[in-house]
CSV table of C-alpha atoms and ligand atoms in Angstrom, one decimal:
chain,number,residue,atom,x,y,z
A,1234,UNK,CA,15.1,10.5,-1.0
A,1235,UNK,CA,13.1,7.5,-2.3
A,1236,UNK,CA,14.5,5.5,-5.1
A,1237,UNK,CA,12.3,6.0,-8.2
A,1238,UNK,CA,12.0,3.3,-10.8
A,1239,UNK,CA,10.2,4.3,-14.0
A,1240,UNK,CA,8.8,1.2,-15.8
A,1241,UNK,CA,7.3,0.6,-19.2
A,1242,UNK,CA,4.1,-1.1,-17.9
A,1243,UNK,CA,2.1,-2.1,-14.9
A,1244,UNK,CA,3.1,-5.7,-15.6
A,1245,UNK,CA,6.8,-4.8,-15.3
A,1246,UNK,CA,6.2,-3.1,-12.0
A,1247,UNK,CA,4.2,-6.1,-10.8
A,1248,UNK,CA,7.1,-8.4,-11.7
A,1249,UNK,CA,9.7,-6.3,-10.0
A,1250,UNK,CA,7.8,-6.2,-6.7
A,1251,UNK,CA,6.7,-9.8,-6.9
A,1252,UNK,CA,10.3,-10.9,-7.4
A,1253,UNK,CA,11.3,-9.0,-4.3
A,1254,UNK,CA,8.5,-10.4,-2.2
A,1255,UNK,CA,9.2,-14.0,-3.4
A,1256,UNK,CA,12.9,-13.5,-2.5
A,1257,UNK,CA,11.9,-12.3,1.0
A,1258,UNK,CA,9.5,-15.2,1.6
A,1259,UNK,CA,12.1,-17.7,0.5
A,1260,UNK,CA,14.6,-16.2,2.9
A,1261,UNK,CA,12.2,-15.8,5.7
A,1262,UNK,CA,9.0,-18.0,5.5
A,1263,UNK,CA,7.2,-16.0,8.2
A,1264,UNK,CA,7.8,-12.7,6.4
A,1265,UNK,CA,5.2,-10.0,7.2
A,1266,UNK,CA,3.7,-8.3,4.2
A,1267,UNK,CA,1.9,-4.9,4.3
A,1268,UNK,CA,-1.0,-5.2,1.8
A,1269,UNK,CA,-2.6,-2.4,-0.1
A,1270,UNK,CA,-6.0,-2.6,-1.8
A,1271,UNK,CA,-7.4,-0.6,-4.7
A,1272,UNK,CA,-6.4,-1.1,-8.4
A,1273,UNK,CA,-2.7,-0.3,-8.1
A,1274,UNK,CA,-1.3,-3.4,-6.4
A,1275,UNK,CA,-3.2,-5.9,-8.5
A,1276,UNK,CA,-0.3,-6.4,-11.0
A,1277,UNK,CA,1.9,-7.3,-8.0
A,1278,UNK,CA,-0.6,-9.9,-6.7
A,1279,UNK,CA,-1.1,-11.3,-10.1
A,1280,UNK,CA,2.7,-11.7,-10.7
A,1281,UNK,CA,3.1,-13.1,-7.2
A,1282,UNK,CA,0.7,-15.9,-7.8
A,1283,UNK,CA,3.1,-17.7,-10.2
A,1284,UNK,CA,6.3,-16.6,-8.2
A,1285,UNK,CA,4.9,-18.2,-5.0
A,1286,UNK,CA,3.6,-21.4,-6.6
A,1287,UNK,CA,5.5,-24.2,-5.0
A,1288,UNK,CA,6.9,-22.0,-2.2
A,1289,UNK,CA,5.8,-22.8,1.3
A,1290,UNK,CA,3.6,-19.8,2.2
A,1291,UNK,CA,1.9,-21.3,5.2
A,1292,UNK,CA,3.8,-19.0,7.7
A,1293,UNK,CA,3.5,-15.8,5.7
A,1294,UNK,CA,1.7,-13.0,7.6
A,1295,UNK,CA,-0.1,-10.0,6.2
A,1296,UNK,CA,-1.6,-6.8,7.4
A,1297,UNK,CA,-3.9,-4.7,5.2
A,1298,UNK,CA,-3.5,-0.9,5.3
A,1299,UNK,CA,-7.1,0.0,5.9
A,1300,UNK,CA,-10.8,-0.8,6.0
A,1301,UNK,CA,-14.0,1.0,5.6
A,1302,UNK,CA,-16.0,1.7,8.7
A,1303,UNK,CA,-19.5,0.4,9.0
A,1304,UNK,CA,-19.4,-1.7,5.8
A,1305,UNK,CA,-20.5,-5.3,6.4
A,1306,UNK,CA,-17.3,-7.4,6.4
A,1307,UNK,CA,-19.1,-9.8,3.9
A,1308,UNK,CA,-19.7,-6.9,1.5
A,1309,UNK,CA,-17.7,-7.7,-1.7
A,1310,UNK,CA,-16.0,-4.3,-1.5
A,1311,UNK,CA,-15.0,-4.4,2.2
A,1312,UNK,CA,-11.2,-4.6,2.3
A,1313,UNK,CA,-11.6,-7.8,4.2
A,1314,UNK,CA,-13.3,-9.3,1.2
A,1315,UNK,CA,-11.0,-7.7,-1.3
A,1316,UNK,CA,-7.8,-9.0,0.5
A,1317,UNK,CA,-9.3,-12.5,0.7
A,1318,UNK,CA,-10.3,-12.5,-3.0
A,1319,UNK,CA,-7.2,-10.8,-4.5
A,1320,UNK,CA,-4.5,-12.0,-2.1
A,1321,UNK,CA,-5.3,-14.8,0.3
A,1322,UNK,CA,-7.0,-17.2,-2.1
A,1323,UNK,CA,-4.8,-16.7,-5.2
A,1324,UNK,CA,-1.5,-16.8,-3.2
A,1325,UNK,CA,-2.7,-19.7,-1.0
A,1326,UNK,CA,-2.0,-17.8,2.3
A,1327,UNK,CA,-3.4,-18.9,5.6
A,1328,UNK,CA,-6.4,-16.6,6.1
A,1329,UNK,CA,-5.9,-16.6,9.9
A,1330,UNK,CA,-2.5,-15.0,9.4
A,1331,UNK,CA,-3.7,-12.2,7.3
A,1332,UNK,CA,-5.4,-9.3,9.2
A,1333,UNK,CA,-7.5,-6.4,8.2
A,1334,UNK,CA,-8.5,-3.6,10.6
A,1335,UNK,CA,-11.9,-4.2,12.1
A,1336,UNK,CA,-14.2,-1.6,10.7
A,1337,UNK,CA,-17.4,-2.8,12.4
A,1338,UNK,CA,-19.1,-0.2,14.4
A,1339,UNK,CA,-19.3,-2.3,17.6
A,1340,UNK,CA,-15.8,-1.8,19.1
A,1341,UNK,CA,-14.6,0.8,16.6
A,1342,UNK,CA,-13.2,2.9,19.4
A,1343,UNK,CA,-10.5,0.3,20.1
A,1344,UNK,CA,-10.0,-1.0,16.6
A,1345,UNK,CA,-7.0,1.2,15.9
A,1346,UNK,CA,-5.1,0.3,19.1
A,1347,UNK,CA,-5.8,-3.4,18.7
A,1348,UNK,CA,-4.4,-3.3,15.2
A,1349,UNK,CA,-1.3,-1.6,16.3
A,1350,UNK,CA,-0.8,-4.3,19.0
A,1351,UNK,CA,-1.3,-7.0,16.4
A,1352,UNK,CA,1.3,-5.5,14.1
A,1353,UNK,CA,3.8,-5.1,16.9
A,1354,UNK,CA,3.1,-8.7,18.1
A,1355,UNK,CA,4.0,-9.9,14.6
A,1356,UNK,CA,7.3,-8.1,14.8
A,1357,UNK,CA,6.3,-5.3,12.4
A,1358,UNK,CA,5.8,-5.2,8.7
A,1359,UNK,CA,8.8,-6.2,6.5
A,1360,UNK,CA,7.7,-4.9,3.2
A,1361,UNK,CA,4.8,-2.5,2.8
A,1362,UNK,CA,3.0,-2.2,-0.6
A,1363,UNK,CA,1.5,1.3,-1.0
A,1364,UNK,CA,-0.7,3.0,-3.6
A,1365,UNK,CA,-1.3,6.7,-3.6
A,1366,UNK,CA,-4.6,8.6,-3.8
A,1367,UNK,CA,-5.0,11.5,-6.3
A,1368,UNK,CA,-5.1,13.7,-3.2
A,1369,UNK,CA,-1.8,12.4,-2.0
A,1370,UNK,CA,-3.1,10.0,0.6
A,1371,UNK,CA,-1.2,6.8,1.5
A,1372,UNK,CA,-3.3,4.2,3.4
A,1373,UNK,CA,-6.3,6.4,4.0
A,1374,UNK,CA,-4.3,9.2,5.6
A,1375,UNK,CA,-6.0,12.1,4.0
A,1376,UNK,CA,-4.4,15.6,3.7
A,1377,UNK,CA,-3.7,17.0,7.2
A,1378,UNK,CA,-2.8,13.6,8.7
A,1379,UNK,CA,0.0,13.7,11.2
A,1380,UNK,CA,3.3,12.1,10.3
A,1381,UNK,CA,3.2,10.5,13.8
A,1382,UNK,CA,-0.3,9.1,13.4
A,1383,UNK,CA,-1.1,5.5,14.3
A,1384,UNK,CA,-4.0,3.3,13.2
A,1385,UNK,CA,-7.2,5.2,13.8
A,1386,UNK,CA,-10.5,6.3,12.3
A,1387,UNK,CA,-10.4,8.9,9.6
A,1388,UNK,CA,-12.9,10.7,7.5
A,1389,UNK,CA,-12.5,10.2,3.7
A,1390,UNK,CA,-12.3,13.3,1.6
A,1391,UNK,CA,-14.9,13.9,-1.1
A,1392,UNK,CA,-12.2,13.3,-3.7
A,1393,UNK,CA,-11.3,9.9,-2.3
A,1394,UNK,CA,-15.0,8.9,-2.1
A,1395,UNK,CA,-15.5,10.0,-5.7
A,1396,UNK,CA,-12.4,8.1,-6.8
A,1397,UNK,CA,-13.6,4.9,-5.1
A,1398,UNK,CA,-17.2,5.2,-6.3
A,1399,UNK,CA,-16.3,2.9,-9.2
A,1400,UNK,CA,-16.3,0.0,-6.8
A,1401,UNK,CA,-19.9,0.6,-5.6
A,1402,UNK,CA,-23.3,0.6,-7.2
A,1403,UNK,CA,-23.9,4.2,-6.2
A,1404,UNK,CA,-21.5,7.0,-5.2
A,1405,UNK,CA,-23.5,7.5,-2.0
A,1406,UNK,CA,-22.7,3.9,-1.0
A,1407,UNK,CA,-19.0,4.7,-0.5
A,1408,UNK,CA,-18.5,4.8,3.3
A,1409,UNK,CA,-17.5,8.1,4.8
A,1410,UNK,CA,-15.1,6.8,7.4
A,1411,UNK,CA,-12.3,4.3,7.5
A,1412,UNK,CA,-9.8,2.7,9.9
A,1413,UNK,CA,-6.3,3.2,8.5
A,1414,UNK,CA,-2.8,2.5,9.5
A,1415,UNK,CA,-1.3,5.9,10.4
A,1416,UNK,CA,1.7,7.5,8.7
A,1417,UNK,CA,3.7,6.7,11.8
A,1418,UNK,CA,2.6,3.1,11.5
A,1419,UNK,CA,3.6,2.9,7.8
A,1420,UNK,CA,7.0,4.5,8.5
A,1421,UNK,CA,7.8,1.7,10.9
A,1422,UNK,CA,7.8,-0.9,8.1
A,1423,UNK,CA,11.2,-2.2,6.9
A,1424,UNK,CA,10.8,-1.3,3.2
A,1425,UNK,CA,8.1,0.9,1.6
A,1426,UNK,CA,7.2,0.1,-2.0
A,1427,UNK,CA,4.9,2.7,-3.5
A,1428,UNK,CA,3.4,2.1,-6.9
A,1429,UNK,CA,1.5,4.5,-9.1
A,1430,UNK,CA,0.2,4.3,-12.7
A,1431,UNK,CA,-1.4,6.9,-15.0
A,1432,UNK,CA,-1.5,10.6,-15.5
A,1433,UNK,CA,-4.0,11.0,-12.7
A,1434,UNK,CA,-1.3,10.2,-10.2
A,1435,UNK,CA,1.4,12.4,-11.6
A,1436,UNK,CA,0.9,15.4,-9.3
A,1437,UNK,CA,0.5,13.2,-6.2
A,1438,UNK,CA,3.7,11.3,-7.1
A,1439,UNK,CA,5.7,14.5,-7.7
A,1440,UNK,CA,4.5,15.9,-4.4
A,1441,UNK,CA,5.3,12.7,-2.5
A,1442,UNK,CA,8.8,12.3,-4.0
A,1443,UNK,CA,10.0,15.8,-4.7
A,1444,UNK,CA,7.7,18.2,-2.9
A,1445,UNK,CA,8.2,19.6,0.6
A,1446,UNK,CA,7.5,17.3,3.5
A,1447,UNK,CA,3.9,18.3,4.4
A,1448,UNK,CA,0.9,16.8,6.1
A,1449,UNK,CA,-1.0,18.4,3.3
A,1450,UNK,CA,0.4,15.7,1.0
A,1451,UNK,CA,0.7,12.7,3.2
A,1452,UNK,CA,2.6,10.6,0.7
A,1453,UNK,CA,5.5,13.0,1.3
A,1454,UNK,CA,6.1,11.1,4.5
A,1455,UNK,CA,7.9,8.4,2.5
A,1456,UNK,CA,10.8,10.9,2.3
A,1457,UNK,CA,11.4,10.2,6.0
A,1458,UNK,CA,11.9,6.5,5.4
A,1459,UNK,CA,15.5,5.2,4.8
A,1460,UNK,CA,14.3,2.5,2.4
A,1461,UNK,CA,11.5,3.7,0.1
A,1462,UNK,CA,11.1,2.6,-3.5
A,1463,UNK,CA,8.6,4.3,-5.8
A,1464,UNK,CA,7.7,2.4,-9.0
A,1465,UNK,CA,5.8,4.4,-11.6
A,1466,UNK,CA,4.9,4.3,-15.2
A,1467,UNK,CA,5.9,7.1,-17.6
A,1468,UNK,CA,2.6,8.9,-17.1
A,1469,UNK,CA,2.7,8.8,-13.3
A,1470,UNK,CA,6.4,10.0,-13.6
A,1471,UNK,CA,5.6,12.8,-16.0
A,1472,UNK,CA,5.7,15.6,-13.3
A,1473,UNK,CA,9.0,14.4,-11.8
A,1474,UNK,CA,11.8,17.0,-12.2
A,1475,UNK,CA,14.5,14.5,-11.8
A,1476,UNK,CA,13.1,11.8,-14.1
A,1477,UNK,CA,16.2,11.5,-16.2
A,1478,UNK,CA,18.4,11.1,-13.2
A,1479,UNK,CA,16.1,8.4,-11.8
A,1480,UNK,CA,16.3,6.5,-15.1
A,1481,UNK,CA,20.1,6.8,-15.2
A,1482,UNK,CA,20.4,5.7,-11.5
A,1483,UNK,CA,18.3,2.6,-12.1
A,1484,UNK,CA,20.1,1.7,-15.3
A,1485,UNK,CA,23.5,1.9,-13.6
A,1486,UNK,CA,22.4,0.3,-10.3
A,1487,UNK,CA,24.6,-2.6,-9.2
A,1488,UNK,CA,22.8,-5.9,-9.2
A,1489,UNK,CA,23.9,-6.7,-5.7
A,1490,UNK,CA,21.9,-3.8,-4.3
A,1491,UNK,CA,18.5,-5.4,-5.2
A,1492,UNK,CA,15.3,-3.4,-4.9
B,2891,F6R,C1,-5.7,1.1,-0.3
B,2891,F6R,C2,-5.1,2.4,0.1
B,2891,F6R,C3,-5.1,3.6,-0.7
B,2891,F6R,C4,-5.0,3.3,-2.2
B,2891,F6R,C5,-5.2,4.6,-3.0
B,2891,F6R,C6,-5.0,4.4,-4.5
B,2891,F6R,O1,-5.5,0.1,0.7
B,2891,F6R,O2,-4.7,2.4,1.2
B,2891,F6R,O3,-4.1,4.5,-0.3
B,2891,F6R,O4,-3.7,2.8,-2.5
B,2891,F6R,O5,-6.4,5.1,-2.8
B,2891,F6R,O6,-6.0,3.6,-5.0
B,2891,F6R,P1,-6.0,3.0,-6.4
B,2891,F6R,O7,-4.9,2.0,-6.4
B,2891,F6R,O8,-7.3,2.3,-6.6
B,2891,F6R,O9,-5.8,4.1,-7.4
C-alpha cells in the first residue's frame, strides 16, 4: 500500500517533496526527475527553487509525463512550454537535459517508442511526481489504460478536456489527443510521489489508494509500486477510510526512514 501523508496545506506538501528532491540531487547530481504538469505540482516547483539555489543542478535530468498532440510546441500551454516556464527556468536546469514527449503530428507514430528509449538511456526515472485527474488518470492514462502500457498516444476523456479548459481561451481549443508515459512506464520509476489537493480529487484519491486495482481507475496502479507516497490535503483525503491510521503512521514514523 502507498504511504499516505495528510498535510495542512499545499505549501507543506511542496516543502516535503522539495526537501526530498533536494536531498536526492545533492546525493546524486545527475538524478532523473519525472515531472508532472497541471496545477498540483506547482507548490513543489516553487519550494524547490529556493532549495536548489546554490546547488549544482547542471547534470539533473528530467522527463515530463505527457504532452498534447498537435499543439504547437511554442503554444504557451504546450507541456514543453509549461515545463520550460515552471521548472527549467526557475530551477536553472539545463534545457537540453529535460525532455517532453514530442506531440508534433509529423512523426507521432514513433514518438512513444522514442521517449521510452530516452528514459531507458537515462537509466530510468528516480523520483516521479504525479498529480491525479478527477477521473482517476495519472499521466494522461485515462480509464481503461493497461497497467502494462508504455508511452503512446491516448484520447483524452471529455472530463479531462473540461478540467483542462481553464488553461485555454475556449474549451474547444483543448487538444483531443496526447502522448503520455504509460502506467507501465510510470511503475518503473524508483519512487512515486502523488499529490492531490481539494475535494474534487477525494474520490480519485480514495480509489487510487484504497480501491480495487482496476484499469477503470488508472491511479490504482500505484498500489503495485513498492515505494509510492501519496501527499494530500484534508479535503483530498476526506474519502479515505484509513485516514486516522495514515495520520498516526506518519506521526510515529522514524526520521531515518525519510519520505
Ligand atoms: C500532468 C498530468 C495529469 C495531471 C492531472 C491533474 O502532467 O499528467 O495527470 O497531473 O490531470 O491535473 P491538475 O494538477 O491540474 O489538477
